CSV table of C-alpha atoms in Angstrom, one decimal:
chain,number,residue,atom,x,y,z
A,1,UNK,CA,36.8,8.1,-2.1
A,2,UNK,CA,34.7,11.0,-1.6
A,3,UNK,CA,31.1,11.2,-1.2
A,4,UNK,CA,30.7,13.1,-4.5
A,5,UNK,CA,33.0,12.5,-7.2
A,6,UNK,CA,35.2,14.4,-9.4
A,7,UNK,CA,33.2,16.4,-12.1
A,8,UNK,CA,32.0,14.3,-15.4
A,9,UNK,CA,33.2,16.6,-18.4
A,10,UNK,CA,31.5,15.0,-21.3
A,11,UNK,CA,28.0,16.0,-20.8
A,12,UNK,CA,26.0,18.2,-20.2
A,13,UNK,CA,26.9,21.5,-21.4
A,14,UNK,CA,26.3,24.9,-19.6
A,15,UNK,CA,22.4,25.2,-20.3
A,16,UNK,CA,21.7,21.4,-19.0
A,17,UNK,CA,21.6,19.9,-22.5
A,18,UNK,CA,23.0,16.2,-23.1
A,19,UNK,CA,23.3,16.5,-26.9
A,20,UNK,CA,19.9,17.7,-27.8
A,21,UNK,CA,18.3,16.6,-24.7
A,22,UNK,CA,17.3,17.9,-21.6
A,23,UNK,CA,17.0,21.8,-21.2
A,24,UNK,CA,14.5,23.8,-19.3
A,25,UNK,CA,10.7,23.9,-20.2
A,26,UNK,CA,8.9,25.1,-17.0
A,27,UNK,CA,7.1,28.0,-16.0
A,28,UNK,CA,8.7,31.0,-15.5
A,29,UNK,CA,8.1,31.0,-11.8
A,30,UNK,CA,10.6,28.2,-11.4
A,31,UNK,CA,13.5,29.6,-13.2
A,32,UNK,CA,14.8,31.7,-10.3
A,33,UNK,CA,14.7,28.6,-8.2
A,34,UNK,CA,16.3,26.3,-10.8
A,35,UNK,CA,19.1,29.1,-11.1
A,36,UNK,CA,19.4,29.0,-7.4
A,37,UNK,CA,19.8,25.4,-7.2
A,38,UNK,CA,21.9,25.0,-10.0
A,39,UNK,CA,24.5,28.0,-8.4
A,40,UNK,CA,24.3,26.2,-5.3
A,41,UNK,CA,25.2,22.7,-6.6
A,42,UNK,CA,27.9,24.1,-8.7
A,43,UNK,CA,29.5,25.5,-5.5
A,44,UNK,CA,28.6,22.7,-2.8
A,45,UNK,CA,29.7,19.7,-4.9
A,46,UNK,CA,33.3,21.0,-4.2
A,47,UNK,CA,32.8,22.3,-0.7
A,48,UNK,CA,34.7,20.3,1.1
A,49,UNK,CA,32.5,21.0,4.3
A,50,UNK,CA,29.5,19.7,2.3
A,51,UNK,CA,31.5,16.7,0.9
A,52,UNK,CA,32.7,15.7,4.5
A,53,UNK,CA,29.2,16.1,6.1
A,54,UNK,CA,27.5,14.0,3.1
A,55,UNK,CA,30.2,11.6,3.0
A,56,UNK,CA,29.6,11.0,7.0
A,57,UNK,CA,26.1,10.6,6.4
A,58,UNK,CA,26.6,8.0,3.9
A,59,UNK,CA,28.9,6.2,5.9
A,60,UNK,CA,27.4,6.3,9.2
A,61,UNK,CA,23.7,6.5,8.3
A,62,UNK,CA,23.1,4.9,5.0
A,63,UNK,CA,25.6,2.0,5.7
A,64,UNK,CA,28.0,3.0,2.7
A,65,UNK,CA,30.0,1.4,1.0
A,66,UNK,CA,27.3,-1.0,0.0
A,67,UNK,CA,29.1,-4.7,-0.9
A,68,UNK,CA,29.0,-6.4,-4.3
A,69,UNK,CA,27.9,-10.1,-3.9
A,70,UNK,CA,28.8,-13.1,-6.3
A,71,UNK,CA,25.6,-14.6,-7.3
A,72,UNK,CA,27.4,-18.1,-7.2
A,73,UNK,CA,24.3,-20.5,-7.9
A,74,UNK,CA,22.6,-18.1,-10.5
A,75,UNK,CA,26.1,-17.8,-12.1
A,76,UNK,CA,26.4,-21.8,-12.2
A,77,UNK,CA,22.9,-21.8,-13.8
A,78,UNK,CA,23.3,-19.4,-16.4
A,79,UNK,CA,27.0,-19.6,-17.5
A,80,UNK,CA,27.9,-16.1,-16.6
A,81,UNK,CA,29.8,-14.7,-13.7
A,82,UNK,CA,27.1,-12.5,-12.2
A,83,UNK,CA,28.0,-9.9,-9.4
A,84,UNK,CA,25.5,-7.9,-7.7
A,85,UNK,CA,25.7,-4.0,-6.5
A,86,UNK,CA,23.8,-4.4,-3.3
A,87,UNK,CA,21.7,-1.2,-3.0
A,88,UNK,CA,19.0,-3.4,-1.4
A,89,UNK,CA,21.4,-3.3,1.6
A,90,UNK,CA,21.3,0.6,2.0
A,91,UNK,CA,19.3,2.1,4.7
A,92,UNK,CA,15.6,2.2,3.5
A,93,UNK,CA,16.2,-0.6,1.3
A,94,UNK,CA,17.3,1.1,-2.2
A,95,UNK,CA,19.5,3.6,-3.7
A,96,UNK,CA,17.1,6.2,-3.6
A,97,UNK,CA,18.3,7.1,-0.2
A,98,UNK,CA,21.8,8.5,-1.8
A,99,UNK,CA,20.2,11.2,-3.5
A,100,UNK,CA,17.4,12.3,-1.2
A,101,UNK,CA,19.6,12.9,1.5
A,102,UNK,CA,21.9,14.8,-0.7
A,103,UNK,CA,19.3,17.1,-1.8
A,104,UNK,CA,17.7,17.7,1.6
A,105,UNK,CA,21.1,18.8,3.0
A,106,UNK,CA,21.4,20.9,-0.1
A,107,UNK,CA,17.8,22.4,1.0
A,108,UNK,CA,19.1,23.1,4.2
A,109,UNK,CA,22.1,25.0,3.0
A,110,UNK,CA,19.6,27.1,1.1
A,111,UNK,CA,17.5,27.8,3.9
A,112,UNK,CA,14.4,26.1,2.7
A,113,UNK,CA,11.8,25.1,5.2
A,114,UNK,CA,9.9,22.5,3.7
A,115,UNK,CA,10.5,19.4,1.3
A,116,UNK,CA,8.0,17.9,-1.2
A,117,UNK,CA,8.6,14.8,-3.5
A,118,UNK,CA,6.9,12.5,-5.8
A,119,UNK,CA,7.1,8.7,-5.3
A,120,UNK,CA,6.0,5.8,-7.7
A,121,UNK,CA,7.4,2.5,-5.8
A,122,UNK,CA,7.4,4.6,-2.7
A,123,UNK,CA,11.2,4.1,-2.1
A,124,UNK,CA,12.0,7.7,-3.2
A,125,UNK,CA,9.0,8.9,-0.8
A,126,UNK,CA,10.3,6.9,2.0
A,127,UNK,CA,13.8,8.2,1.4
A,128,UNK,CA,12.9,12.0,1.4
A,129,UNK,CA,10.7,11.1,4.2
A,130,UNK,CA,13.6,9.7,6.2
A,131,UNK,CA,16.2,12.6,5.1
A,132,UNK,CA,13.5,15.0,6.3
A,133,UNK,CA,13.2,13.3,9.5
A,134,UNK,CA,16.8,13.2,10.1
A,135,UNK,CA,17.2,16.8,9.3
A,136,UNK,CA,14.1,18.2,10.9
A,137,UNK,CA,12.0,19.3,7.8
A,138,UNK,CA,8.6,18.8,6.9
A,139,UNK,CA,7.8,16.8,4.1
A,140,UNK,CA,4.9,16.0,1.5
A,141,UNK,CA,5.0,13.1,-0.8
A,142,UNK,CA,2.7,13.1,-3.8
A,143,UNK,CA,1.8,9.4,-4.8
A,144,UNK,CA,-0.6,8.3,-7.1
A,145,UNK,CA,-3.5,6.6,-5.8
A,146,UNK,CA,-3.0,3.3,-8.0
A,147,UNK,CA,0.5,3.4,-6.5
A,148,UNK,CA,-0.8,3.9,-2.7
A,149,UNK,CA,-2.4,0.3,-2.9
A,150,UNK,CA,0.1,-1.8,-4.6
A,151,UNK,CA,2.9,0.0,-2.4
A,152,UNK,CA,0.8,0.3,1.0
A,153,UNK,CA,3.9,-0.9,3.2
A,154,UNK,CA,6.0,2.2,1.9
A,155,UNK,CA,2.8,4.5,2.5
A,156,UNK,CA,2.9,3.3,6.1
A,157,UNK,CA,6.6,3.6,6.5
A,158,UNK,CA,6.2,7.4,4.8
A,159,UNK,CA,3.6,8.4,7.5
A,160,UNK,CA,5.6,6.7,10.2
A,161,UNK,CA,8.4,8.7,9.4
A,162,UNK,CA,6.3,12.0,9.9
A,163,UNK,CA,5.5,12.7,6.3
A,164,UNK,CA,2.2,13.7,4.6
A,165,UNK,CA,1.3,11.3,1.8
A,166,UNK,CA,-1.1,13.0,-0.6
A,167,UNK,CA,-2.8,10.4,-3.1
A,168,UNK,CA,-3.1,11.9,-6.7
A,169,UNK,CA,-6.2,10.8,-8.5
A,170,UNK,CA,-5.6,12.2,-11.9
A,171,UNK,CA,-5.0,10.0,-15.0
A,172,UNK,CA,-3.6,6.6,-14.4
A,173,UNK,CA,-3.0,7.5,-10.7
A,174,UNK,CA,0.7,6.6,-11.0
A,175,UNK,CA,4.2,8.0,-11.1
A,176,UNK,CA,3.6,10.7,-14.1
A,177,UNK,CA,0.6,12.3,-12.2
A,178,UNK,CA,2.3,12.2,-9.0
A,179,UNK,CA,5.3,14.4,-10.5
A,180,UNK,CA,2.5,16.8,-12.3
A,181,UNK,CA,1.2,17.8,-8.5
A,182,UNK,CA,4.6,18.2,-7.0
A,183,UNK,CA,5.6,20.5,-10.1
A,184,UNK,CA,2.2,22.2,-9.1
A,185,UNK,CA,3.0,22.6,-5.7
A,186,UNK,CA,6.7,23.8,-6.1
A,187,UNK,CA,5.5,26.3,-8.5
A,188,UNK,CA,3.1,27.6,-5.8
A,189,UNK,CA,5.7,27.4,-2.9
A,190,UNK,CA,8.8,28.0,-4.7
A,191,UNK,CA,10.3,30.5,-2.0
A,192,UNK,CA,10.3,28.2,0.9
A,193,UNK,CA,10.0,24.5,-0.5
A,194,UNK,CA,12.6,22.3,-2.2
A,195,UNK,CA,11.3,19.5,-4.5
A,196,UNK,CA,13.6,16.5,-3.8
A,197,UNK,CA,12.9,15.0,-7.6
A,198,UNK,CA,13.7,11.3,-7.4
A,199,UNK,CA,15.2,10.6,-10.5
A,200,UNK,CA,17.2,11.7,-13.4
A,201,UNK,CA,14.6,13.5,-14.9
A,202,UNK,CA,12.9,16.9,-14.7
A,203,UNK,CA,14.6,20.7,-15.8
A,204,UNK,CA,18.1,21.5,-15.5
A,205,UNK,CA,19.9,21.2,-12.8
A,206,UNK,CA,18.1,18.1,-11.4
A,207,UNK,CA,19.3,15.2,-14.1
A,208,UNK,CA,23.0,16.5,-13.3
A,209,UNK,CA,22.2,16.9,-9.4
A,210,UNK,CA,20.8,13.7,-9.1
A,211,UNK,CA,23.5,11.9,-11.1
A,212,UNK,CA,26.3,13.5,-9.0
A,213,UNK,CA,24.7,11.9,-5.9
A,214,UNK,CA,24.0,8.5,-7.4
A,215,UNK,CA,27.2,8.0,-8.9
A,216,UNK,CA,28.5,6.9,-5.9
A,217,UNK,CA,27.0,3.5,-6.6
A,218,UNK,CA,29.4,3.1,-9.6
A,219,UNK,CA,32.2,4.5,-8.2
A,220,UNK,CA,32.2,2.0,-5.4
A,221,UNK,CA,31.3,-0.9,-7.7
A,222,UNK,CA,34.2,-0.4,-10.2
A,223,UNK,CA,36.9,0.1,-7.0
A,224,UNK,CA,35.1,-3.0,-5.6
A,225,UNK,CA,35.0,-5.0,-8.6
A,226,UNK,CA,38.5,-4.2,-9.7
A,227,UNK,CA,39.9,-5.2,-6.0
A,228,UNK,CA,38.1,-8.4,-6.0
A,229,UNK,CA,38.5,-9.7,-9.8
A,230,UNK,CA,41.0,-7.4,-11.5
A,231,UNK,CA,40.0,-5.1,-14.3
A,232,UNK,CA,36.4,-4.2,-15.5
A,233,UNK,CA,33.4,-6.2,-16.1
A,234,UNK,CA,32.5,-7.1,-19.5
A,235,UNK,CA,28.8,-6.2,-19.0
A,236,UNK,CA,27.1,-3.6,-16.4
A,237,UNK,CA,23.5,-3.7,-16.3
A,238,UNK,CA,21.0,-1.7,-14.5
A,239,UNK,CA,16.9,-1.2,-14.6
A,240,UNK,CA,15.5,2.0,-16.1
A,241,UNK,CA,12.6,3.8,-15.3
A,242,UNK,CA,13.4,7.5,-14.6
A,243,UNK,CA,17.0,6.1,-14.7
A,244,UNK,CA,19.0,7.5,-11.6
A,245,UNK,CA,20.3,3.6,-10.5
A,246,UNK,CA,21.5,3.4,-14.0
A,247,UNK,CA,23.1,6.4,-14.4
A,248,UNK,CA,24.5,6.0,-11.0
A,249,UNK,CA,26.1,3.0,-12.0
A,250,UNK,CA,26.9,3.7,-15.7
A,251,UNK,CA,28.9,6.9,-15.1
A,252,UNK,CA,31.7,5.3,-13.7
A,253,UNK,CA,32.2,3.0,-16.7
A,254,UNK,CA,31.6,5.4,-19.5
A,255,UNK,CA,34.4,5.1,-22.0
A,256,UNK,CA,35.8,2.0,-20.5
A,257,UNK,CA,37.0,-0.3,-23.4
A,258,UNK,CA,35.2,-3.5,-23.8
A,259,UNK,CA,32.5,-2.8,-20.9
A,260,UNK,CA,29.0,-2.7,-22.5
A,261,UNK,CA,26.2,-0.8,-20.6
A,262,UNK,CA,22.8,-2.2,-20.8
A,263,UNK,CA,19.8,-0.5,-19.3
A,264,UNK,CA,16.7,-2.6,-19.0
A,265,UNK,CA,13.3,-0.9,-19.3
A,266,UNK,CA,9.8,-2.1,-18.4
A,267,UNK,CA,8.2,-4.3,-21.4
A,268,UNK,CA,4.8,-4.5,-19.3
A,269,UNK,CA,2.3,-7.0,-20.9
A,270,UNK,CA,3.5,-6.4,-24.6
A,271,UNK,CA,4.6,-4.3,-27.2
A,272,UNK,CA,1.1,-2.3,-27.9
A,273,UNK,CA,1.3,1.3,-26.8
A,274,UNK,CA,-0.2,1.6,-23.6
A,275,UNK,CA,0.9,-1.9,-22.3
A,276,UNK,CA,4.7,-1.2,-21.5
A,277,UNK,CA,6.9,1.8,-20.5
A,278,UNK,CA,9.8,1.0,-22.9
A,279,UNK,CA,10.5,4.7,-23.7
A,280,UNK,CA,14.0,4.3,-25.4
A,281,UNK,CA,13.1,1.3,-27.2
A,282,UNK,CA,9.7,2.5,-28.6
A,283,UNK,CA,9.3,6.0,-27.8
A,284,UNK,CA,10.1,9.4,-29.7
A,285,UNK,CA,11.7,12.6,-28.6
A,286,UNK,CA,9.3,15.0,-26.8
A,287,UNK,CA,8.8,17.2,-23.8
A,288,UNK,CA,7.7,15.8,-20.3
A,289,UNK,CA,8.3,17.6,-16.8
A,290,UNK,CA,10.5,20.2,-17.9
A,291,UNK,CA,12.9,18.1,-20.0
A,292,UNK,CA,13.3,17.0,-23.6
A,293,UNK,CA,13.8,13.3,-23.8
A,294,UNK,CA,12.3,10.1,-25.0
A,295,UNK,CA,8.4,9.6,-24.5
A,296,UNK,CA,5.7,7.4,-25.1
A,297,UNK,CA,3.3,9.4,-26.9
A,298,UNK,CA,0.5,9.0,-29.6
A,299,UNK,CA,0.4,10.1,-33.0
A,300,UNK,CA,-0.8,13.6,-31.8
A,301,UNK,CA,2.2,13.9,-29.4
A,302,UNK,CA,0.2,13.2,-26.4
A,303,UNK,CA,1.7,11.3,-23.6
A,304,UNK,CA,-0.2,8.0,-23.5
A,305,UNK,CA,-0.9,5.9,-20.3
A,306,UNK,CA,1.9,3.2,-19.6
A,307,UNK,CA,1.7,-0.2,-17.6
A,308,UNK,CA,4.2,-1.9,-15.4
A,309,UNK,CA,4.0,-4.5,-12.7
A,310,UNK,CA,6.7,-2.5,-11.2
A,311,UNK,CA,5.4,1.0,-9.8
A,312,UNK,CA,8.9,2.4,-10.0
A,313,UNK,CA,9.4,1.6,-13.7
A,314,UNK,CA,5.7,2.7,-14.7
A,315,UNK,CA,6.5,6.1,-16.3
A,316,UNK,CA,6.5,7.0,-19.9
A,317,UNK,CA,9.7,9.0,-20.1
A,318,UNK,CA,13.0,8.4,-19.2
A,319,UNK,CA,16.1,10.9,-18.0
A,320,UNK,CA,17.7,13.0,-20.9
A,321,UNK,CA,21.2,11.6,-20.4
A,322,UNK,CA,19.9,8.3,-21.1
A,323,UNK,CA,18.6,9.6,-24.4
A,324,UNK,CA,22.1,10.8,-25.0
A,325,UNK,CA,23.8,7.5,-24.2
A,326,UNK,CA,21.5,5.7,-26.5
A,327,UNK,CA,21.9,8.0,-29.5
A,328,UNK,CA,25.5,8.2,-29.0
A,329,UNK,CA,26.0,4.4,-28.9
A,330,UNK,CA,27.4,4.7,-25.4
A,331,UNK,CA,24.7,2.3,-23.7
A,332,UNK,CA,22.1,-0.3,-25.3
A,333,UNK,CA,18.6,-0.4,-24.1
A,334,UNK,CA,16.4,-3.4,-23.9
A,335,UNK,CA,13.2,-4.3,-22.3
A,336,UNK,CA,11.9,-7.5,-19.8
A,337,UNK,CA,8.1,-8.0,-19.6
A,338,UNK,CA,6.1,-8.5,-16.5
A,339,UNK,CA,6.5,-12.3,-16.7
A,340,UNK,CA,10.2,-11.9,-17.1
A,341,UNK,CA,10.3,-9.8,-13.9
A,342,UNK,CA,8.4,-12.3,-12.1
A,343,UNK,CA,10.9,-15.1,-13.3
A,344,UNK,CA,14.0,-13.0,-12.3
A,345,UNK,CA,12.5,-12.4,-8.9
A,346,UNK,CA,12.0,-16.2,-8.2
A,347,UNK,CA,15.4,-17.1,-9.7
A,348,UNK,CA,17.3,-14.9,-7.4
A,349,UNK,CA,15.1,-15.8,-4.5
A,350,UNK,CA,15.8,-19.6,-5.2
A,351,UNK,CA,19.5,-19.3,-5.9
A,352,UNK,CA,20.7,-16.9,-3.9
A,353,UNK,CA,18.5,-16.0,-0.9
A,354,UNK,CA,17.7,-12.4,-2.0
A,355,UNK,CA,14.1,-11.0,-2.6
A,356,UNK,CA,14.7,-8.4,-5.3
A,357,UNK,CA,12.9,-5.3,-5.7
A,358,UNK,CA,10.2,-5.8,-8.9
A,359,UNK,CA,12.5,-3.1,-10.6
A,360,UNK,CA,16.0,-4.8,-10.8
A,361,UNK,CA,13.8,-8.1,-11.2
A,362,UNK,CA,13.6,-7.0,-14.9
A,363,UNK,CA,17.5,-7.0,-14.9
A,364,UNK,CA,17.7,-10.8,-13.9
A,365,UNK,CA,14.7,-11.8,-15.7
A,366,UNK,CA,16.4,-10.3,-18.9
A,367,UNK,CA,19.4,-11.9,-17.8
A,368,UNK,CA,17.8,-15.3,-18.0
A,369,UNK,CA,16.9,-15.1,-21.5
A,370,UNK,CA,20.1,-13.7,-23.0
A,371,UNK,CA,22.7,-15.6,-25.0
A,372,UNK,CA,25.6,-13.6,-23.5
A,373,UNK,CA,29.2,-15.3,-24.4
A,374,UNK,CA,29.9,-18.1,-22.2
A,375,UNK,CA,31.8,-16.8,-18.9
A,376,UNK,CA,31.0,-13.4,-19.5
A,377,UNK,CA,31.4,-11.1,-16.7
A,378,UNK,CA,28.2,-9.2,-15.3
A,379,UNK,CA,27.9,-6.4,-12.8
A,380,UNK,CA,24.3,-5.9,-11.8
A,381,UNK,CA,22.9,-3.1,-9.9
A,382,UNK,CA,20.5,-4.7,-7.5
A,383,UNK,CA,18.8,-1.4,-6.8
A,384,UNK,CA,16.4,-2.1,-4.1
A,385,UNK,CA,14.8,-4.9,-2.1
A,386,UNK,CA,11.3,-6.6,-2.7
A,387,UNK,CA,9.6,-6.3,0.7
A,388,UNK,CA,7.7,-3.4,-0.8
A,389,UNK,CA,6.5,-6.0,-3.6
A,390,UNK,CA,5.5,-9.0,-1.8
A,391,UNK,CA,1.7,-8.5,-2.2
A,392,UNK,CA,1.8,-7.8,-5.7
A,393,UNK,CA,4.2,-10.6,-6.5
A,394,UNK,CA,2.1,-13.2,-4.6
A,395,UNK,CA,-1.0,-11.8,-6.6
A,396,UNK,CA,0.5,-12.1,-9.9
A,397,UNK,CA,2.3,-15.6,-9.4
A,398,UNK,CA,-1.3,-16.9,-8.1
A,399,UNK,CA,-2.9,-15.4,-11.3
A,400,UNK,CA,-0.3,-17.2,-13.5
A,401,UNK,CA,-1.2,-20.7,-11.6
A,402,UNK,CA,-4.7,-20.2,-12.1
């Protein structure tokens, strides 16, 4: 199987539109860089030299293919057959390295001399710092000041990898503000800098580029599942913040008869605006960070503050392809609360000896409460490991027991 899979033909169009979503809403200074990146990716994604170089690194550096694991004890408890796509076993501990490494290689081909990135949970920042160190590029990572505290282990990892971590003090001091600062930096340094955006968000071609680099997850998982069990699963489910792990997983199963695609958003502390990150299930279309998609906004159209126990899902928008998939009826989107995520974390740790990140813990937490048909075959994207979240989890569990 090639590192960069064959072209997805259904969406987007030549303007980067997924139906009515996506596009480019950016300062004029960024248009030449986006055109350059789109042209480069159109050529490189099918270039044998690039595909071989990237594929070798995915195998020898990242450790792909990551396995699928049967969650036997959890399956017995719930009455479903649950299999886990183990992105937590990829180098750096999450799916983010697939995209970061691919984009860093593209940046090298374009002659860029500097990398910038944003991060929330820190996993994308670690991945960008890792790829930059491997390829000998300086790296600056923007991270909300709040997230630097709740994700302190990843801040230390980025610094040890040689990256400069810039805390962002504006607004809620989380992922949205980190993206804002990264875009400002890129606008001022676009000639020699590449912005490795961390999810399927932002202006065209980023949603397409990141999807193409992350679809290795789903391509591997579908082949592995068919080899182990025959056929396809009944349900494929992944967490959704910006949505790169979910798009990476879903793409291989789009249009597959009798396979339901489910994205789980962060339900936070409840349904009140400002208490959650459920952009698709409770948001409205609007423009954020250069693209049109579903957003959480007030009556005046202003983007609102959000909350999630998971830094990686704490974002008021979502990738435009997810908006398209929801409107087209090709995927369903639900939410799981902070408490459900904690339940999911504990359940997987107790039954399978796996400490998941808080992001995919939302998926396990949602599955704990869902009346799926008995015997349903469920494939979960376990997008990352939970080392980074242990302080947050222990603090939250202590508060619940108080």
